Coordinates of C-alpha atoms and ligand atoms in Angstrom, one line a residue:
M637 CA 82.0 61.3 188.1
K638 CA 81.2 60.0 184.7
K639 CA 80.1 62.3 181.7
V640 CA 79.6 61.5 178.2
I641 CA 79.5 63.6 175.1
K642 CA 77.0 62.4 172.7
N643 CA 76.2 62.6 169.0
G644 CA 79.2 64.7 167.8
T645 CA 81.6 64.2 165.2
I646 CA 85.2 63.4 166.5
V647 CA 88.0 65.2 164.5
T648 CA 91.4 64.4 165.2
A649 CA 94.7 65.2 163.1
S650 CA 94.1 62.0 161.4
D651 CA 90.4 60.9 161.3
T652 CA 86.9 62.1 161.3
Y653 CA 84.1 59.9 162.7
Q654 CA 80.9 59.7 164.9
A655 CA 81.4 58.5 168.2
D656 CA 80.7 59.5 171.9
V657 CA 83.0 60.1 174.3
L658 CA 83.2 58.9 178.0
I659 CA 85.0 61.0 180.5
E660 CA 85.9 59.8 183.8
N661 CA 87.4 62.4 186.3
E662 CA 90.0 64.3 184.4
K663 CA 90.5 61.8 181.6
I664 CA 88.9 60.3 178.4
A665 CA 87.7 57.0 179.6
G666 CA 86.2 55.5 176.3
I667 CA 85.3 56.3 172.7
G668 CA 82.3 54.6 171.2
S669 CA 78.7 54.2 171.5
A670 CA 77.3 55.7 174.9
A671 CA 75.0 52.8 175.2
T672 CA 78.0 50.7 176.3
F673 CA 79.3 53.0 178.8
G674 CA 76.9 52.0 181.5
H675 CA 75.8 54.8 184.1
V676 CA 76.9 58.3 183.6
D677 CA 76.5 61.4 185.8
D678 CA 76.2 63.8 183.0
T679 CA 75.3 64.1 179.3
I680 CA 76.4 66.7 177.1
D681 CA 74.7 66.8 173.8
A682 CA 77.2 67.7 170.9
T683 CA 74.6 67.3 167.9
G684 CA 75.8 69.3 165.0
C685 CA 79.3 69.9 166.5
F686 CA 82.6 68.9 165.8
V687 CA 84.5 67.5 168.7
F688 CA 88.1 68.6 168.6
P689 CA 91.0 68.2 171.0
G690 CA 91.6 71.4 172.8
G691 CA 93.8 73.8 171.1
V692 CA 97.4 74.0 172.0
D693 CA 98.8 77.5 171.8
P694 CA 102.6 77.0 171.7
H695 CA 103.3 81.1 171.6
T696 CA 101.8 83.4 174.2
H697 CA 103.2 86.2 176.4
L698 CA 101.0 86.8 179.2
D699 CA 101.8 89.4 182.1
M700 CA 105.0 90.1 180.2
P701 CA 107.3 93.3 180.5
F702 CA 108.3 95.0 177.4
G703 CA 109.3 98.3 176.4
G704 CA 108.7 100.1 179.7
T705 CA 105.0 98.5 180.2
V706 CA 103.6 95.1 180.8
T707 CA 101.0 93.4 178.6
K708 CA 97.4 94.1 179.3
D709 CA 96.4 90.5 179.6
N710 CA 97.6 88.3 182.4
F711 CA 97.5 84.5 183.0
E712 CA 93.8 85.2 184.3
T713 CA 92.2 87.3 181.4
G714 CA 94.5 85.7 178.7
T715 CA 93.8 82.0 179.6
I716 CA 90.0 82.7 179.9
G717 CA 90.0 84.5 176.5
A718 CA 92.0 81.4 175.3
A719 CA 89.2 79.1 176.6
F720 CA 86.4 81.1 174.9
G721 CA 88.4 80.4 171.7
G722 CA 88.8 76.6 172.1
T723 CA 92.5 76.5 173.5
T724 CA 93.0 74.5 176.5
T725 CA 96.8 74.5 176.8
I726 CA 99.3 77.3 176.3
V727 CA 103.0 77.4 176.5
D728 CA 104.2 81.0 177.7
F729 CA 107.6 82.6 177.2
C730 CA 109.5 82.8 180.6
L731 CA 111.9 85.7 180.2
T732 CA 115.3 85.7 181.9
E733 CA 117.9 88.2 182.6
K734 CA 121.6 88.0 182.0
G735 CA 123.6 87.4 185.1
K736 CA 120.6 86.1 187.2
P737 CA 119.7 82.5 187.9
L738 CA 117.2 80.7 185.4
K739 CA 115.6 79.1 188.7
K740 CA 114.5 82.8 189.8
A741 CA 113.1 83.7 186.4
I742 CA 111.1 80.3 186.4
Q743 CA 109.8 81.1 189.9
T744 CA 108.7 84.5 188.7
W745 CA 106.7 83.0 185.9
H746 CA 105.1 80.5 188.5
D747 CA 104.2 83.3 190.7
K748 CA 102.4 85.2 187.6
S749 CA 100.4 82.3 186.6
A750 CA 99.7 79.7 189.6
G751 CA 96.3 80.4 191.0
K752 CA 95.1 82.5 188.0
A753 CA 95.4 80.2 184.8
A754 CA 91.9 79.0 183.7
I755 CA 93.6 76.3 181.4
D756 CA 96.7 74.2 181.7
Y757 CA 100.1 75.9 180.9
S758 CA 103.6 75.4 180.6
F759 CA 106.6 77.6 179.8
H760 CA 109.6 78.1 177.1
L761 CA 112.7 79.3 178.7
M762 CA 114.6 82.5 177.0
I763 CA 118.1 81.8 176.8
G764 CA 120.0 85.2 176.4
E765 CA 123.7 84.2 177.1
M766 CA 125.6 80.9 177.5
T767 CA 127.6 81.2 180.7
E768 CA 129.2 78.7 183.0
D769 CA 126.1 79.2 185.3
V770 CA 123.7 78.8 182.7
L771 CA 125.1 75.7 181.6
K772 CA 125.2 74.1 185.0
E773 CA 121.5 75.1 185.6
L774 CA 120.1 73.6 182.3
P775 CA 119.9 70.0 183.2
S776 CA 117.7 70.8 186.1
V777 CA 115.5 73.0 183.8
I778 CA 114.7 69.8 181.9
S779 CA 114.6 67.2 184.4
N780 CA 113.1 69.2 187.5
E781 CA 111.2 72.0 186.1
G782 CA 110.0 69.9 183.0
I783 CA 110.7 72.9 180.7
T784 CA 112.0 71.3 177.5
S785 CA 112.2 74.2 175.0
F786 CA 114.5 77.1 174.9
K787 CA 114.0 80.3 173.0
V788 CA 116.7 82.5 171.6
F789 CA 115.9 86.1 170.1
M790 CA 117.9 87.0 167.1
A791 CA 116.5 90.5 167.1
Y792 CA 115.6 93.3 169.8
K793 CA 119.2 94.5 170.0
N794 CA 120.2 95.6 173.3
V795 CA 117.1 94.1 175.0
F796 CA 116.7 90.4 174.3
Q797 CA 119.0 89.8 171.3
A798 CA 121.6 86.8 171.8
D799 CA 124.6 86.5 169.5
D800 CA 125.3 83.7 167.1
A801 CA 127.7 82.0 169.8
T802 CA 124.8 81.8 172.1
L803 CA 122.4 80.4 169.6
F804 CA 125.0 77.8 168.5
E805 CA 125.9 76.7 172.1
T806 CA 122.1 76.5 172.9
L807 CA 121.6 74.5 169.9
I808 CA 124.4 72.0 171.1
K809 CA 123.1 71.8 174.6
A810 CA 119.8 71.3 173.5
K811 CA 120.5 68.5 171.4
E812 CA 122.4 66.9 174.3
L813 CA 119.7 67.5 176.8
G814 CA 116.5 66.8 174.8
A815 CA 115.1 70.2 174.4
L816 CA 113.8 72.0 171.1
V817 CA 115.3 75.4 170.4
M818 CA 113.1 78.3 169.5
V819 CA 114.2 81.4 167.5
H820 CA 112.6 84.7 166.8
A821 CA 114.6 85.0 163.5
E822 CA 115.2 88.6 162.3
N823 CA 118.5 90.0 161.8
G824 CA 118.6 92.6 164.8
D825 CA 121.8 94.3 163.7
V826 CA 120.5 95.3 160.4
I827 CA 117.0 96.3 161.8
D828 CA 119.0 98.5 164.3
Y829 CA 120.7 100.2 161.7
L830 CA 117.7 100.8 159.5
T831 CA 115.7 102.2 162.3
K832 CA 118.2 104.6 163.2
Q833 CA 118.3 105.8 159.5
A834 CA 114.6 106.2 159.5
L835 CA 114.3 108.2 162.9
A836 CA 117.2 110.4 161.6
K837 CA 115.2 111.3 158.6
G838 CA 112.1 112.1 160.8
Q839 CA 110.1 108.9 159.7
T840 CA 108.3 108.2 163.1
D841 CA 105.0 107.0 162.0
P842 CA 104.1 103.1 162.7
I843 CA 104.5 102.2 159.1
Y844 CA 108.2 102.7 159.5
H845 CA 108.0 99.8 161.8
A846 CA 107.4 97.5 159.1
L847 CA 109.7 99.2 156.4
T848 CA 112.8 99.0 158.8
R849 CA 112.2 95.3 159.3
P850 CA 112.3 93.9 155.6
V851 CA 111.8 90.4 154.7
E852 CA 115.6 90.0 153.9
A853 CA 116.2 90.5 157.6
E854 CA 113.7 87.8 158.4
G855 CA 115.0 85.5 155.7
E856 CA 118.6 85.8 156.3
A857 CA 118.2 85.1 159.9
T858 CA 116.0 82.1 159.4
G859 CA 118.6 80.7 157.0
R860 CA 121.2 81.5 159.5
A861 CA 119.5 79.6 162.2
C862 CA 118.7 76.7 159.9
Q863 CA 122.5 76.5 158.8
L864 CA 123.6 76.8 162.5
T865 CA 120.9 73.9 163.4
A866 CA 122.4 71.5 160.7
L867 CA 125.9 72.1 161.7
A868 CA 125.1 71.4 165.4
G869 CA 123.0 68.4 164.4
S870 CA 120.2 69.9 166.7
Q871 CA 116.5 70.6 166.4
L872 CA 115.0 73.9 165.8
Y873 CA 111.5 75.7 165.9
V874 CA 111.0 79.0 164.0
V875 CA 108.4 81.1 165.5
H876 CA 106.0 83.6 163.9
V877 CA 107.2 83.0 160.3
T878 CA 105.8 85.9 158.2
C879 CA 107.2 85.8 154.5
A880 CA 108.0 83.7 151.6
E881 CA 111.8 84.4 152.1
A882 CA 111.7 82.7 155.5
V883 CA 109.5 79.8 154.4
K884 CA 111.9 79.2 151.6
Q885 CA 114.9 78.8 154.1
I886 CA 112.8 76.3 156.3
E887 CA 111.6 74.2 153.6
E888 CA 115.1 74.0 151.8
A889 CA 116.5 73.0 155.2
R890 CA 114.0 70.3 155.7
K891 CA 114.6 68.8 152.3
Q892 CA 118.3 68.6 153.2
G893 CA 116.9 66.4 156.3
A894 CA 117.3 68.8 158.9
D895 CA 115.1 68.7 161.8
I896 CA 113.4 72.0 161.8
W897 CA 109.9 73.4 162.1
G898 CA 108.0 76.5 161.4
E899 CA 105.0 78.2 163.2
T900 CA 103.0 81.1 161.6
C901 CA 100.3 83.1 163.1
P902 CA 96.7 84.3 162.2
Q903 CA 97.7 87.8 162.0
Y904 CA 100.1 87.0 159.1
L905 CA 97.3 85.0 157.2
V906 CA 94.7 87.5 157.2
L907 CA 96.0 91.1 157.7
D908 CA 98.8 93.0 156.0
E909 CA 101.4 95.7 155.9
E910 CA 98.7 98.4 154.9
A911 CA 97.2 98.1 158.2
L912 CA 100.2 100.1 159.7
R913 CA 99.3 103.2 157.5
K914 CA 95.9 103.6 159.2
A915 CA 95.2 107.3 160.1
D916 CA 95.3 108.7 163.6
F917 CA 98.0 106.3 164.8
E918 CA 95.6 103.3 164.6
G919 CA 98.6 101.7 162.7
A920 CA 100.0 101.2 166.0
K921 CA 97.5 98.5 166.6
Y922 CA 99.1 96.4 164.1
V923 CA 102.8 96.8 165.3
W924 CA 104.2 93.2 165.4
S925 CA 107.9 92.0 165.2
P926 CA 108.4 90.6 162.5
P927 CA 105.8 93.0 160.9
L928 CA 102.8 92.4 158.9
R929 CA 103.8 92.0 155.3
P930 CA 102.4 92.8 151.8
K931 CA 99.4 90.8 150.8
E932 CA 101.1 88.4 148.5
H933 CA 103.1 86.6 151.2
Q934 CA 99.7 85.2 152.7
D935 CA 99.2 82.6 149.7
T936 CA 102.9 81.5 150.5
L937 CA 102.0 81.0 154.2
W938 CA 98.6 79.1 153.6
N939 CA 100.3 77.0 151.0
A940 CA 103.1 76.1 153.3
L941 CA 100.6 75.1 156.1
K942 CA 98.8 73.1 153.7
T943 CA 101.9 71.2 152.3
G944 CA 103.8 70.9 155.3
G945 CA 106.5 73.4 155.1
L946 CA 105.0 75.3 158.1
Q947 CA 103.4 73.0 160.7
T948 CA 101.8 74.9 163.5
I949 CA 99.9 78.0 164.4
G950 CA 100.7 80.2 167.4
S951 CA 99.1 83.2 168.5
D952 CA 102.0 85.3 169.6
Q953 CA 99.2 86.7 172.2
C954 CA 101.0 89.9 173.4
S955 CA 98.4 92.5 174.1
F956 CA 98.8 96.2 175.0
D957 CA 96.0 98.8 175.3
F958 CA 95.7 101.3 172.3
D959 CA 95.0 104.2 174.4
S960 CA 97.7 104.0 177.3
Q961 CA 100.2 101.7 176.0
K962 CA 100.5 101.7 172.3
S963 CA 100.4 105.5 172.5
L964 CA 104.0 105.5 174.2
G965 CA 105.1 105.4 170.6
K966 CA 102.9 108.3 169.2
D967 CA 106.2 110.3 168.2
D968 CA 108.4 107.6 167.5
F969 CA 107.6 104.0 166.2
T970 CA 110.3 102.2 168.1
K971 CA 108.4 103.0 171.3
I972 CA 105.4 101.4 170.4
P973 CA 105.1 98.2 172.4
N974 CA 105.1 95.1 170.1
G975 CA 102.3 92.7 169.8
G976 CA 98.7 92.1 169.7
P977 CA 95.5 90.3 171.1
I978 CA 95.0 86.9 169.4
I979 CA 94.8 84.1 171.7
E980 CA 91.0 84.1 171.7
D981 CA 90.6 84.2 167.9
R982 CA 93.4 82.0 166.9
M983 CA 91.4 79.0 166.2
S984 CA 88.2 80.7 164.8
I985 CA 90.2 82.6 162.3
V986 CA 92.2 79.5 161.0
Y987 CA 88.9 77.4 161.1
S988 CA 87.1 80.1 159.2
E989 CA 89.8 81.0 156.7
G990 CA 91.5 78.0 156.3
V991 CA 88.8 75.0 156.5
E992 CA 85.8 77.1 155.3
K993 CA 87.7 78.5 152.4
G994 CA 89.1 75.2 151.4
R995 CA 92.6 75.9 152.1
I996 CA 93.4 73.2 154.7
S997 CA 91.4 70.1 155.6
L998 CA 89.6 69.7 158.7
N999 CA 92.1 67.2 160.0
Q1000 CA 95.0 69.6 159.1
F1001 CA 93.2 72.2 161.1
V1002 CA 93.4 70.0 164.3
D1003 CA 97.0 69.3 163.5
I1004 CA 98.2 72.8 163.2
T1005 CA 96.3 74.4 165.9
S1006 CA 96.7 71.5 168.5
T1007 CA 98.2 68.0 167.8
R1008 CA 101.5 69.0 166.3
A1009 CA 102.4 71.7 168.9
A1010 CA 101.6 68.9 171.6
K1011 CA 104.0 66.5 170.0
L1012 CA 107.0 69.0 169.4
F1013 CA 106.7 70.3 172.8
G1014 CA 106.5 67.1 174.7
M1015 CA 102.8 67.0 175.7
Y1016 CA 101.4 64.6 173.5
P1017 CA 99.0 62.3 174.0
K1018 CA 98.3 63.9 177.3
K1019 CA 97.3 67.0 175.0
G1020 CA 96.3 67.3 171.6
S1021 CA 94.7 64.0 171.3
I1022 CA 91.4 62.2 171.5
S1023 CA 92.2 58.9 172.9
V1024 CA 91.8 56.7 175.8
G1025 CA 94.0 58.0 178.7
A1026 CA 94.4 61.4 177.3
D1027 CA 93.2 64.5 179.3
A1028 CA 89.8 65.4 178.4
D1029 CA 90.3 68.7 176.8
L1030 CA 87.7 68.8 174.5
V1031 CA 85.9 71.7 172.2
L1032 CA 82.3 71.1 170.9
F1033 CA 82.6 73.4 167.9
D1034 CA 79.5 74.5 166.1
P1035 CA 80.6 75.3 162.5
S1036 CA 77.0 76.6 161.6
V1037 CA 77.3 79.9 163.7
E1038 CA 78.3 82.9 161.9
R1039 CA 79.7 85.8 164.2
T1040 CA 81.8 89.0 164.0
L1041 CA 85.0 89.4 166.0
S1042 CA 85.1 92.5 167.9
V1043 CA 86.5 94.2 171.2
T1044 CA 82.9 94.5 172.3
S1045 CA 82.5 90.7 172.3
H1046 CA 85.8 89.2 172.9
H1047 CA 86.7 88.4 176.6
L1048 CA 90.4 89.8 176.9
A1049 CA 91.2 92.8 179.1
V1050 CA 92.7 94.7 176.2
D1051 CA 90.8 97.8 174.6
Y1052 CA 90.7 96.8 171.0
N1053 CA 90.6 93.7 168.6
A1054 CA 93.2 93.4 165.9
F1055 CA 90.4 91.6 163.8
E1056 CA 87.6 94.2 164.5
G1057 CA 84.6 93.5 162.1
M1058 CA 86.0 90.2 160.7
Q1059 CA 83.3 87.6 160.1
V1060 CA 84.0 84.2 161.0
K1061 CA 82.0 81.0 160.7
G1062 CA 82.0 78.5 163.7
V1063 CA 82.1 79.1 167.6
P1064 CA 83.3 76.7 170.3
R1065 CA 80.0 76.1 172.2
T1066 CA 81.2 73.8 175.0
V1067 CA 84.9 73.6 176.2
L1068 CA 86.3 71.2 178.7
S1069 CA 89.6 71.4 180.4
R1070 CA 90.3 68.0 182.1
G1071 CA 86.9 67.0 182.0
Q1072 CA 85.5 70.2 183.6
V1073 CA 83.0 72.2 181.5
I1074 CA 84.7 75.8 181.6
I1075 CA 82.8 77.4 178.5
H1076 CA 79.3 76.7 177.8
N1077 CA 76.9 78.8 175.4
G1078 CA 79.0 81.9 175.6
S1079 CA 79.7 81.9 179.5
Y1080 CA 82.8 81.1 181.3
V1081 CA 81.8 78.7 184.0
G1082 CA 85.2 77.6 185.2
L1083 CA 87.5 78.8 188.2
P1084 CA 90.7 80.8 187.4
G1085 CA 93.5 78.7 189.1
D1086 CA 92.1 75.4 188.1
G1087 CA 94.8 75.4 185.2
V1088 CA 97.8 73.5 186.2
F1089 CA 101.4 73.6 185.2
I1090 CA 102.5 70.8 182.8
K1091 CA 105.8 69.3 183.3
R1092 CA 106.9 68.3 179.7
A1093 CA 108.6 65.3 178.2
R1094 CA 112.0 65.8 176.3
Y1095 CA 112.0 66.5 172.7
G1096 CA 110.7 63.7 170.6
N1097 CA 109.3 61.8 173.8
T1098 CA 105.5 61.3 174.8
L1099 CA 103.8 62.4 177.7
S1100 CA 101.0 60.1 179.0
N1101 CA 98.9 60.3 182.2
D1102 CA 101.9 60.9 184.3
R1103 CA 105.2 62.6 183.2
V1104 CA 107.6 60.3 181.6
E1105 CA 111.2 60.7 182.7
L1106 CA 113.3 59.3 180.1
Ligands
URP268 N1 105.9 89.6 168.3 C1 105.7 90.7 168.7 O1 105.5 91.7 168.3 N2 105.6 90.7 170.2 C2 105.8 89.7 171.2 C3 107.4 89.5 171.3 C4 107.9 88.4 170.1 O2 107.6 87.3 170.1 O3 108.7 88.8 169.5
ZN269 ZN1 109.2 87.2 168.8
ZN270 ZN1 106.2 86.1 170.7

């Protein structure tokens, strides 16, 4: 089965050019003039569209338990939403429990995703402790499971938070095994103290979520993680960076030659702390950890994306219904489940606010929403690339369409849109996952369950047609 995408403008992380793309079965089989491709079974016209490699979202939480409830969007609704937004690969966080085998946690995540995912996916593995049992299991996590990134939480005291010894040992072990360590960098002990103080004063509204998680707590934890990484001679990826204090730490460490990468998310680029003050408990819709920051941090984040101080955009998709789930924290902000719905709007917001407003170039857009994450997480050039042999994960993006983001038009299960009313330019008109059209002109035409699990290469290695075991 041969398909051709004709008349589009191909945009990669490095180049922009006119060419047609030949797809044979699941792969890109040629790039050039359709006239040279011979007989094809199907032609897709991309006139007026950019042809991007499918988005790679390195940070999602689907079907994840949190604060006594479970995210509203699961692997089916979440990945369909992702596909509508032009994302064709996600890496979700597999939570682990202390004292329980890692293998069991991984199996739980396979059970949640297999047969449901509409796009390809992989997992990062949470490390909450570094025991003899964990140490014994890690080599197999890398070489058999194909999971080559570990996540350590420096916050959420008494829930997910790991101590510095665990972080340091994880960094050392990751270096030895070829994994990338990811951190949620906030000082959980300081936040715990400030939270208790606020509650004792009767400060229970959503805004106190932000006020008890100051930028200093993020800056300090980010700096600590960077220092420990340099000491271990390891590699680090800081998730959801929100503020100038954290950016400064990452930039400084990189200047010193440390192997450190930083991600931010659309919400921190376009929303600010004032949203948490909305009346009638509406502020709860904007409760993320780390929290939204005062507006002045947005310029720092955009500048860091432009100049390379931050390198990726994850969604941190973690949705909870406003009516039945966020409401758990009506009388106590600490009980509001953290997170929001972004997986679908991630690329449109970054295109519209970034490229259209001249903050980043078109090629940078592809790099930060797709290619860089594919490289860092061992999936390139299979994912994140338009090249012969790569998976035919492609987005035909029409930049001329103007639309309004809304709960009434999004495709997630959750009952609100954090970007309600926001005007964006551009829409993914057609989306292909491994050569199959899954989104076309506003309809999902794929099959849930067609997404497959990607076993990833070790940190710094490439992944081509078949997994490379090095
Ligand atoms: N970010 C957030 O508020 N929720 C998801 C969990 C996490 O990434 O910390
Ligand atoms: Zn986090
Ligand atoms: Zn997250």
